[in-house]
Coordinates of C-alpha atoms and ligand atoms in Angstrom, one line a residue:
X1 CA 41.9 -38.2 8.9
X2 CA 43.7 -35.8 6.1
X3 CA 42.1 -34.8 2.7
X4 CA 44.3 -36.2 0.7
X5 CA 43.9 -39.6 2.0
X6 CA 39.9 -40.0 1.7
X7 CA 40.6 -38.7 -2.1
X8 CA 43.3 -41.4 -2.2
X9 CA 40.7 -43.7 -0.5
X10 CA 38.2 -43.3 -3.3
X11 CA 40.6 -42.5 -6.4
X12 CA 41.5 -46.2 -6.0
X13 CA 37.8 -47.4 -5.7
X14 CA 37.5 -48.0 -1.9
X15 CA 34.5 -47.8 0.0
X16 CA 34.2 -44.6 2.2
X17 CA 33.5 -45.4 5.4
X18 CA 31.1 -43.1 7.2
X19 CA 33.1 -41.2 9.2
X20 CA 35.3 -40.1 6.3
X21 CA 32.3 -38.8 4.3
X22 CA 31.0 -37.0 7.6
X23 CA 35.2 -35.4 7.7
X24 CA 34.0 -34.7 3.8
X25 CA 30.7 -33.2 4.2
X26 CA 31.8 -31.1 7.2
X27 CA 35.1 -29.5 5.7
X28 CA 32.8 -28.2 2.7
X29 CA 30.8 -26.9 5.0
X30 CA 33.5 -25.3 7.1
X31 CA 35.7 -24.5 3.9
X32 CA 38.5 -26.4 5.8
X33 CA 38.5 -28.3 2.6
X34 CA 39.9 -26.5 -0.3
X35 CA 37.5 -26.0 -3.2
X36 CA 40.2 -28.4 -5.7
X37 CA 40.0 -31.2 -2.7
X38 CA 36.4 -31.8 -2.4
X39 CA 36.3 -31.4 -6.5
X40 CA 38.8 -34.0 -6.3
X41 CA 37.2 -36.4 -3.5
X42 CA 33.4 -35.9 -6.1
X43 CA 35.1 -36.9 -9.1
X44 CA 36.3 -39.7 -7.6
X45 CA 32.8 -40.5 -6.3
X46 CA 31.2 -39.6 -9.7
X47 CA 34.0 -42.4 -11.3
X48 CA 33.8 -45.1 -8.7
X49 CA 30.5 -44.6 -7.5
X50 CA 28.9 -45.3 -3.9
X51 CA 27.4 -48.1 -2.3
X52 CA 24.1 -47.6 -1.3
X53 CA 25.4 -46.9 2.6
X54 CA 27.6 -44.3 1.2
X55 CA 25.2 -42.8 -0.9
X56 CA 22.7 -42.8 2.7
X57 CA 25.1 -41.8 4.8
X58 CA 26.1 -38.7 2.2
X59 CA 22.8 -37.5 2.2
X60 CA 22.2 -37.4 5.9
X61 CA 25.8 -35.8 6.1
X62 CA 24.7 -32.9 3.8
X63 CA 21.1 -33.0 5.4
X64 CA 23.0 -32.6 9.4
X65 CA 25.3 -29.3 7.8
X66 CA 22.6 -27.5 8.3
X67 CA 19.4 -26.5 9.8
X68 CA 15.7 -28.0 9.3
X69 CA 12.3 -26.4 8.9
X70 CA 10.2 -26.9 11.8
X71 CA 6.6 -26.8 11.1
X72 CA 4.8 -29.3 13.5
X73 CA 3.4 -26.2 14.8
X74 CA 1.2 -26.1 11.2
X75 CA -1.9 -28.7 11.3
X76 CA -1.7 -30.1 7.7
X77 CA 0.4 -32.7 6.2
X78 CA 3.6 -31.8 4.8
X79 CA 4.3 -32.4 1.2
X80 CA 6.0 -31.0 -1.7
X81 CA 7.2 -32.1 -5.4
X82 CA 10.5 -31.9 -6.8
X83 CA 12.0 -32.3 -10.1
X84 CA 14.9 -33.5 -11.6
X85 CA 15.4 -30.6 -14.1
X86 CA 14.5 -30.2 -17.1
X87 CA 13.3 -27.7 -19.9
X88 CA 9.6 -25.5 -19.9
X89 CA 9.1 -27.9 -16.6
X90 CA 7.1 -25.2 -15.2
X91 CA 4.9 -27.3 -13.0
X92 CA 6.1 -26.2 -9.5
X93 CA 4.3 -22.5 -10.2
X94 CA 1.0 -24.8 -10.5
X95 CA 1.7 -27.6 -8.0
X96 CA 2.9 -25.5 -5.0
X97 CA -0.6 -23.3 -5.0
X98 CA -3.2 -26.6 -5.9
X99 CA -1.4 -28.1 -3.4
X100 CA -2.3 -25.6 -0.5
X101 CA -6.4 -25.5 -2.2
X102 CA -6.5 -29.5 -1.5
X103 CA -5.3 -28.5 2.2
X104 CA -1.8 -29.6 1.7
X105 CA 0.8 -27.5 3.7
X106 CA 3.6 -26.9 0.9
X107 CA 7.1 -25.7 1.8
X108 CA 8.6 -25.4 -1.8
X109 CA 12.7 -24.7 -1.8
X110 CA 13.6 -24.4 -4.9
X111 CA 16.7 -23.8 -7.2
X112 CA 17.7 -21.4 -9.5
X113 CA 18.3 -22.3 -13.3
X114 CA 21.7 -23.9 -14.5
X115 CA 23.1 -24.6 -17.7
X116 CA 19.7 -26.2 -20.4
X117 CA 17.6 -26.6 -16.9
X118 CA 15.2 -23.9 -15.6
X119 CA 15.0 -22.9 -11.9
X120 CA 11.5 -21.6 -10.2
X121 CA 13.2 -19.4 -8.4
X122 CA 14.2 -17.5 -11.6
X123 CA 11.4 -17.6 -13.3
X124 CA 9.0 -16.2 -9.5
X125 CA 11.8 -13.1 -10.1
X126 CA 9.7 -12.1 -13.2
X127 CA 7.1 -11.0 -11.2
X128 CA 8.2 -7.4 -10.1
X129 CA 9.4 -7.5 -6.6
X130 CA 8.8 -11.5 -5.7
X131 CA 11.1 -12.1 -3.0
X132 CA 12.5 -15.2 -3.2
X133 CA 15.2 -14.5 -0.3
X134 CA 13.3 -15.8 2.9
X135 CA 14.6 -16.5 5.7
X136 CA 13.6 -19.6 8.1
X137 CA 11.1 -18.5 9.9
X138 CA 9.5 -16.1 6.9
X139 CA 9.2 -19.5 5.1
X140 CA 7.1 -21.0 7.8
X141 CA 5.2 -18.3 8.0
X142 CA 4.0 -18.0 5.1
X143 CA 3.5 -21.1 4.6
X144 CA 1.3 -21.1 7.9
X145 CA -0.6 -18.2 6.6
X146 CA -1.4 -18.6 2.7
X147 CA 0.2 -22.9 2.6
X148 CA 2.8 -22.7 0.9
X149 CA 6.4 -20.3 0.5
X150 CA 8.2 -20.9 -2.6
X151 CA 11.9 -19.9 -1.3
X152 CA 15.5 -20.4 -2.2
X153 CA 17.8 -22.9 0.3
X154 CA 19.0 -20.6 2.9
X155 CA 22.2 -19.6 4.0
X156 CA 21.7 -22.4 7.1
X157 CA 19.6 -25.2 4.9
X158 CA 21.9 -27.3 3.3
X159 CA 25.3 -25.8 3.2
X160 CA 27.5 -28.5 1.7
X161 CA 24.7 -28.7 -1.2
X162 CA 25.5 -25.1 -2.1
X163 CA 29.8 -25.4 -2.4
X164 CA 29.1 -28.9 -3.9
X165 CA 26.3 -28.1 -6.4
X166 CA 28.5 -25.2 -8.0
X167 CA 31.5 -27.5 -8.5
X168 CA 29.9 -30.2 -9.7
X169 CA 27.8 -28.0 -12.2
X170 CA 31.6 -26.4 -13.1
X171 CA 33.2 -29.6 -13.7
X172 CA 31.0 -31.8 -15.6
X173 CA 29.5 -33.5 -12.8
X174 CA 25.8 -33.3 -12.5
X175 CA 24.7 -36.8 -13.8
X176 CA 25.6 -39.0 -11.7
X177 CA 22.7 -41.0 -9.3
X178 CA 24.2 -41.1 -6.1
X179 CA 25.4 -37.4 -6.0
X180 CA 22.2 -36.3 -7.7
X181 CA 20.2 -38.1 -4.8
X182 CA 22.7 -36.8 -1.8
X183 CA 22.0 -33.2 -3.8
X184 CA 18.0 -33.6 -3.6
X185 CA 17.2 -35.3 -0.7
X186 CA 19.4 -33.7 1.7
X187 CA 17.4 -30.3 0.7
X188 CA 13.9 -32.1 0.6
X189 CA 14.4 -33.9 4.3
X190 CA 15.4 -30.2 5.3
X191 CA 12.0 -29.6 5.2
X192 CA 10.5 -32.2 7.2
X193 CA 8.1 -33.6 4.6
X194 CA 5.9 -36.2 5.2
X195 CA 5.5 -36.8 1.8
X196 CA 7.7 -36.4 -1.6
X197 CA 6.4 -36.8 -5.1
X198 CA 9.7 -36.8 -7.6
X199 CA 9.1 -35.7 -10.9
X200 CA 12.2 -37.4 -12.2
X201 CA 12.6 -36.3 -16.3
X202 CA 13.6 -38.5 -19.3
X203 CA 14.3 -37.1 -22.5
X204 CA 16.5 -35.3 -24.8
X205 CA 16.0 -32.3 -22.6
X206 CA 17.0 -34.4 -18.6
X207 CA 20.0 -34.9 -17.0
X208 CA 18.9 -38.9 -17.2
X209 CA 18.7 -39.2 -21.1
X210 CA 17.3 -42.9 -21.0
X211 CA 14.0 -44.5 -19.0
X212 CA 17.4 -46.9 -18.0
X213 CA 18.7 -44.4 -15.9
X214 CA 15.9 -42.4 -15.0
X215 CA 14.5 -45.6 -13.6
X216 CA 17.4 -45.9 -11.7
X217 CA 17.8 -42.7 -10.5
X218 CA 14.0 -42.9 -9.4
X219 CA 14.3 -46.1 -7.4
X220 CA 17.4 -44.4 -5.6
X221 CA 15.1 -41.7 -4.8
X222 CA 12.3 -43.4 -3.5
X223 CA 14.7 -45.8 -0.8
X224 CA 16.6 -42.7 0.3
X225 CA 13.3 -40.9 1.2
X226 CA 11.2 -44.0 2.5
X227 CA 14.9 -44.9 4.5
X228 CA 14.4 -41.0 6.2
X229 CA 10.6 -41.9 6.8
X230 CA 8.8 -39.6 4.0
X231 CA 6.3 -41.5 1.8
X232 CA 7.9 -41.1 -1.5
X233 CA 6.9 -41.8 -4.5
X234 CA 8.7 -41.0 -8.3
X235 CA 6.9 -40.6 -11.4
X236 CA 9.4 -40.5 -14.6
X237 CA 7.7 -38.1 -17.0
X238 CA 8.7 -37.1 -20.8
X239 CA 11.5 -34.5 -21.4
X240 CA 11.5 -35.6 -25.4
X241 CA 10.8 -31.7 -25.6
X242 CA 9.6 -28.9 -23.8
X243 CA 7.4 -29.0 -21.5
X244 CA 3.8 -26.7 -22.5
X245 CA 4.3 -23.8 -24.8
X246 CA 6.8 -21.8 -23.3
X247 CA 10.6 -21.9 -22.2
X248 CA 11.8 -18.5 -20.5
X249 CA 11.4 -17.2 -17.1
X250 CA 8.3 -14.5 -17.7
X251 CA 6.9 -16.5 -20.6
X252 CA 6.7 -19.8 -18.4
X253 CA 4.9 -17.8 -15.7
X254 CA 2.9 -16.7 -17.9
X255 CA 1.5 -19.7 -19.0
X256 CA 0.9 -21.1 -15.4
X257 CA -1.0 -18.0 -14.8
X258 CA -3.4 -18.9 -18.3
X259 CA -3.7 -22.4 -17.1
X260 CA -4.6 -21.5 -13.4
X261 CA -7.1 -18.6 -14.8
X262 CA -8.4 -21.4 -17.4
X263 CA -7.0 -20.0 -19.9
X264 CA -5.1 -22.3 -21.5
X265 CA -5.2 -23.1 -25.2
X266 CA -4.1 -26.7 -26.4
X267 CA -0.1 -26.5 -26.3
X268 CA -0.3 -25.4 -22.7
X269 CA -2.6 -28.7 -21.6
X270 CA 0.2 -31.0 -21.2
X271 CA 1.3 -28.9 -18.6
X272 CA -2.2 -28.7 -16.7
X273 CA -2.3 -32.1 -16.9
X274 CA 1.6 -33.1 -15.5
X275 CA 0.8 -30.5 -12.6
X276 CA -2.9 -32.5 -11.9
X277 CA -1.2 -35.6 -12.0
X278 CA 2.2 -34.9 -9.5
X279 CA -0.2 -32.6 -7.1
X280 CA -2.9 -35.7 -7.4
X281 CA -0.2 -37.9 -5.8
X282 CA 0.4 -35.8 -2.8
X283 CA -2.7 -35.3 -2.4
X284 CA -3.1 -39.5 -1.8
X285 CA 0.0 -40.5 -0.5
X286 CA -0.6 -37.7 2.4
X287 CA -4.1 -39.2 3.1
X288 CA -6.5 -36.4 2.3
X289 CA -8.2 -38.3 -0.5
X290 CA -8.8 -42.2 -0.5
X291 CA -8.1 -43.6 -4.2
X292 CA -5.6 -41.4 -6.8
X293 CA -9.0 -40.9 -8.7
X294 CA -10.2 -39.3 -6.0
X295 CA -7.5 -37.0 -5.5
X296 CA -7.4 -36.8 -9.3
X297 CA -10.6 -35.1 -9.4
X298 CA -10.2 -32.8 -6.3
X299 CA -7.2 -31.3 -7.7
X300 CA -8.9 -30.5 -11.4
X301 CA -11.7 -28.6 -9.5
X302 CA -9.6 -27.2 -7.3
X303 CA -7.4 -25.6 -10.4
X304 CA -10.7 -25.1 -12.8
X305 CA -12.8 -23.0 -9.8
X306 CA -10.2 -20.5 -9.5
X307 CA -9.5 -22.1 -5.8
X308 CA -5.3 -22.2 -7.1
X309 CA -5.1 -18.9 -8.8
X310 CA -6.2 -16.9 -5.5
X311 CA -3.8 -19.4 -3.3
X312 CA -1.1 -17.7 -6.1
X313 CA -2.2 -13.9 -5.5
X314 CA -2.5 -14.5 -1.8
X315 CA 1.2 -16.0 -1.8
X316 CA 2.7 -13.5 -4.3
X317 CA 1.1 -10.4 -2.1
X318 CA 2.9 -12.3 1.0
X319 CA 5.9 -12.4 -0.7
X320 CA 5.8 -9.2 -1.6
X321 CA 5.3 -9.6 -5.7
X322 CA 3.0 -7.2 -7.8
X323 CA -0.5 -9.2 -7.5
X324 CA -1.5 -7.4 -10.7
X325 CA 0.1 -10.1 -12.8
X326 CA -2.7 -12.5 -11.5
X327 CA -5.6 -10.9 -13.0
X328 CA -3.2 -9.5 -16.1
X329 CA -0.6 -11.8 -17.1
X330 CA -0.2 -9.8 -20.3
X331 CA 1.9 -7.6 -18.2
X332 CA 4.5 -10.2 -17.8
X333 CA 5.3 -9.9 -21.8
X334 CA 5.6 -6.2 -21.6
X335 CA 9.7 -6.2 -22.1
X336 CA 10.8 -5.0 -25.3
X337 CA 11.9 -8.0 -27.2
X338 CA 12.5 -9.2 -31.0
X339 CA 10.5 -12.2 -31.5
X340 CA 12.1 -14.0 -34.4
X341 CA 10.0 -16.8 -36.3
X342 CA 12.3 -20.7 -36.8
X343 CA 10.9 -22.1 -39.5
X344 CA 11.0 -25.7 -41.0
X345 CA 13.5 -26.5 -43.5
X346 CA 11.4 -29.1 -45.2
X347 CA 7.7 -31.0 -45.1
X348 CA 6.9 -34.2 -42.7
X349 CA 6.0 -34.9 -39.3
X350 CA 8.3 -33.3 -35.9
X351 CA 9.6 -36.9 -35.1
X352 CA 11.7 -35.4 -32.5
X353 CA 13.5 -32.2 -30.3
X354 CA 17.0 -31.8 -29.6
X355 CA 15.8 -30.3 -26.3
X356 CA 18.6 -29.8 -24.6
X357 CA 19.6 -27.6 -27.3
X358 CA 16.3 -25.3 -26.9
X359 CA 17.3 -24.9 -23.2
X360 CA 21.1 -23.9 -24.5
X361 CA 20.2 -21.6 -27.1
X362 CA 17.3 -19.6 -24.2
X363 CA 20.5 -19.7 -21.9
X364 CA 22.9 -18.5 -24.8
X365 CA 19.7 -15.4 -25.8
X366 CA 20.7 -14.7 -21.9
X367 CA 17.5 -16.8 -20.4
X368 CA 19.2 -18.9 -18.3
X369 CA 22.7 -19.1 -16.6
X370 CA 26.0 -20.1 -18.3
X371 CA 27.4 -19.9 -14.9
X372 CA 26.2 -20.2 -11.5
X373 CA 27.3 -16.0 -11.2
X374 CA 25.5 -14.5 -14.6
X375 CA 22.2 -13.0 -14.0
X376 CA 19.2 -13.8 -16.2
X377 CA 16.8 -11.6 -18.7
X378 CA 13.7 -12.8 -17.7
X379 CA 12.1 -11.5 -20.7
X380 CA 14.1 -14.1 -23.2
X381 CA 12.8 -17.4 -24.4
X382 CA 11.4 -20.3 -26.7
X383 CA 7.8 -20.2 -28.1
X384 CA 6.8 -23.6 -29.4
X385 CA 3.9 -23.6 -32.1
X386 CA 4.2 -27.0 -33.1
X387 CA 5.0 -30.6 -30.7
X388 CA 6.4 -33.9 -31.7
X389 CA 4.0 -35.7 -34.5
X390 CA 2.3 -32.5 -35.4
X391 CA 2.7 -32.7 -39.7
X392 CA 4.6 -29.5 -40.9
X393 CA 5.1 -28.2 -44.6
X394 CA 8.1 -26.7 -45.6
X395 CA 8.6 -22.8 -44.2
X396 CA 5.9 -23.5 -41.7
X397 CA 6.4 -21.7 -37.8
X398 CA 8.0 -24.2 -35.8
X399 CA 8.5 -21.9 -33.2
X400 CA 9.6 -18.3 -32.2
X401 CA 12.6 -17.3 -30.2
X402 CA 12.3 -14.1 -27.7
X403 CA 15.4 -11.8 -27.6
X404 CA 16.4 -8.4 -26.0
X405 CA 19.3 -8.0 -28.2
X406 CA 20.2 -10.0 -31.8
X407 CA 24.0 -10.6 -31.3
X408 CA 23.3 -14.2 -30.6
X409 CA 20.9 -14.2 -33.3
X410 CA 22.5 -15.8 -35.9
X411 CA 23.5 -19.0 -33.6
X412 CA 20.5 -19.3 -31.7
X413 CA 18.6 -19.6 -35.2
X414 CA 21.0 -22.4 -36.1
X415 CA 20.9 -24.2 -32.8
X416 CA 16.6 -23.4 -33.0
X417 CA 16.5 -25.0 -36.4
X418 CA 18.9 -27.5 -36.1
X419 CA 16.9 -29.2 -32.8
X420 CA 13.6 -29.9 -35.0
X421 CA 13.9 -33.4 -36.5
X422 CA 11.3 -33.7 -39.2
X423 CA 10.5 -36.7 -40.6
X424 CA 8.4 -38.5 -43.4
X425 CA 7.0 -41.1 -41.3
X426 CA 4.6 -40.4 -38.6
X427 CA 6.3 -40.9 -34.9
X428 CA 4.3 -43.1 -32.4
X429 CA 3.9 -41.0 -29.1
X430 CA 4.9 -41.7 -25.8
X431 CA 2.5 -40.6 -22.8
X432 CA 3.8 -37.8 -20.3
X433 CA 4.1 -39.8 -17.6
X434 CA 6.2 -43.1 -18.3
X435 CA 6.4 -44.9 -15.4
X436 CA 5.3 -44.4 -11.7
X437 CA 8.0 -45.9 -8.4
X438 CA 7.3 -46.2 -5.2
Ligands
URA501 N1 18.9 -30.7 -8.8 C1 19.5 -30.8 -8.4 O1 19.0 -30.3 -6.6 N2 20.7 -31.5 -7.8 C2 21.2 -32.8 -8.8 O2 22.3 -32.6 -8.6 C3 21.0 -32.1 -9.4 C4 19.5 -31.7 -9.9

């Protein structure tokens, strides 16, 4: 089977056989396919789509391209949460320790930020010494000691996705339901989970801009999880504005620590509420509580009594990080950055935000990556001072940008100022959880 024949078949809109899909994924993993051949086939898949059998086979082949975690020895339900990506989307840092505090084992394999979206690994690396490159044995040992580990994909877990995700990102091919499903689910299935909760973002900062497309993705993710024997649920949540108060790596860790320390302010509340809701769904689906309401109460209690913070601290110690951030979160903000206010150009209500532009502005300032090979400045970020629905007067501060150097300041200020839509009428508010599927 030659690559060019498989590429031409999908280019012409035909269905690929299971063997052809396996040949492609093997070729990507063992590098016998050149990048331009893999990119050509992925582009053909992006344009012509995959039916549900092809999507299932792509997920299976990608999963089988590497090793899976063996968590048999851990006597607790294995559960995880995965988000499709957003701006200020930091709930993993609370969910993993909170779920562990409730009795779940969470082998959380996460990614790095790319483009306008942030990544859990970059956030964690703003804690001095925190190691996210763990071997398979280290992931298993960390989960067995403190209930959760947060690590990057190892070289051996789903190697095909590492390659394909980079090609898709470089060539503008992220926003495809079958490709996102195969990418996310192959990684999550490699964790040998009992339960998976998916946070499917919708809105101006999400890959899926409309509720309709988010629903389509959520249904496909849930169907795939169930087909592989994992109890799977998807929650469609709002990404029409950045989640919580902060966007940017150390700022987001600071926000999560404030929440786990019981010191959250009003703008951080959506982060806390969504973390509780998603963890409660993991707890309920695992059978640790008999109803979702009981699961929510357990999560609220474990967050309020400091159990989640304790778990987080234990994990930071095990993964080599400086645990003093847990008692002094302000130390995360010590870097010398210039704080500049973004002001309202008119009076009225905040009717909308271009959340993607806010994420792009942070990335342009060095807080994120334009290319997978870029390094990240953890101190760069954005702080929201108002939310959708807030009433503002001309000249009021809408937010602050934190930058190390001012070289792109004018462009960034313009992007952030333009990101706010101010209108005379009060917009109707929408709940953070839009729908649940599964
Ligand atoms: N996150 C992933 O891991 N893969 C995608 O394709 C999109 C978001």
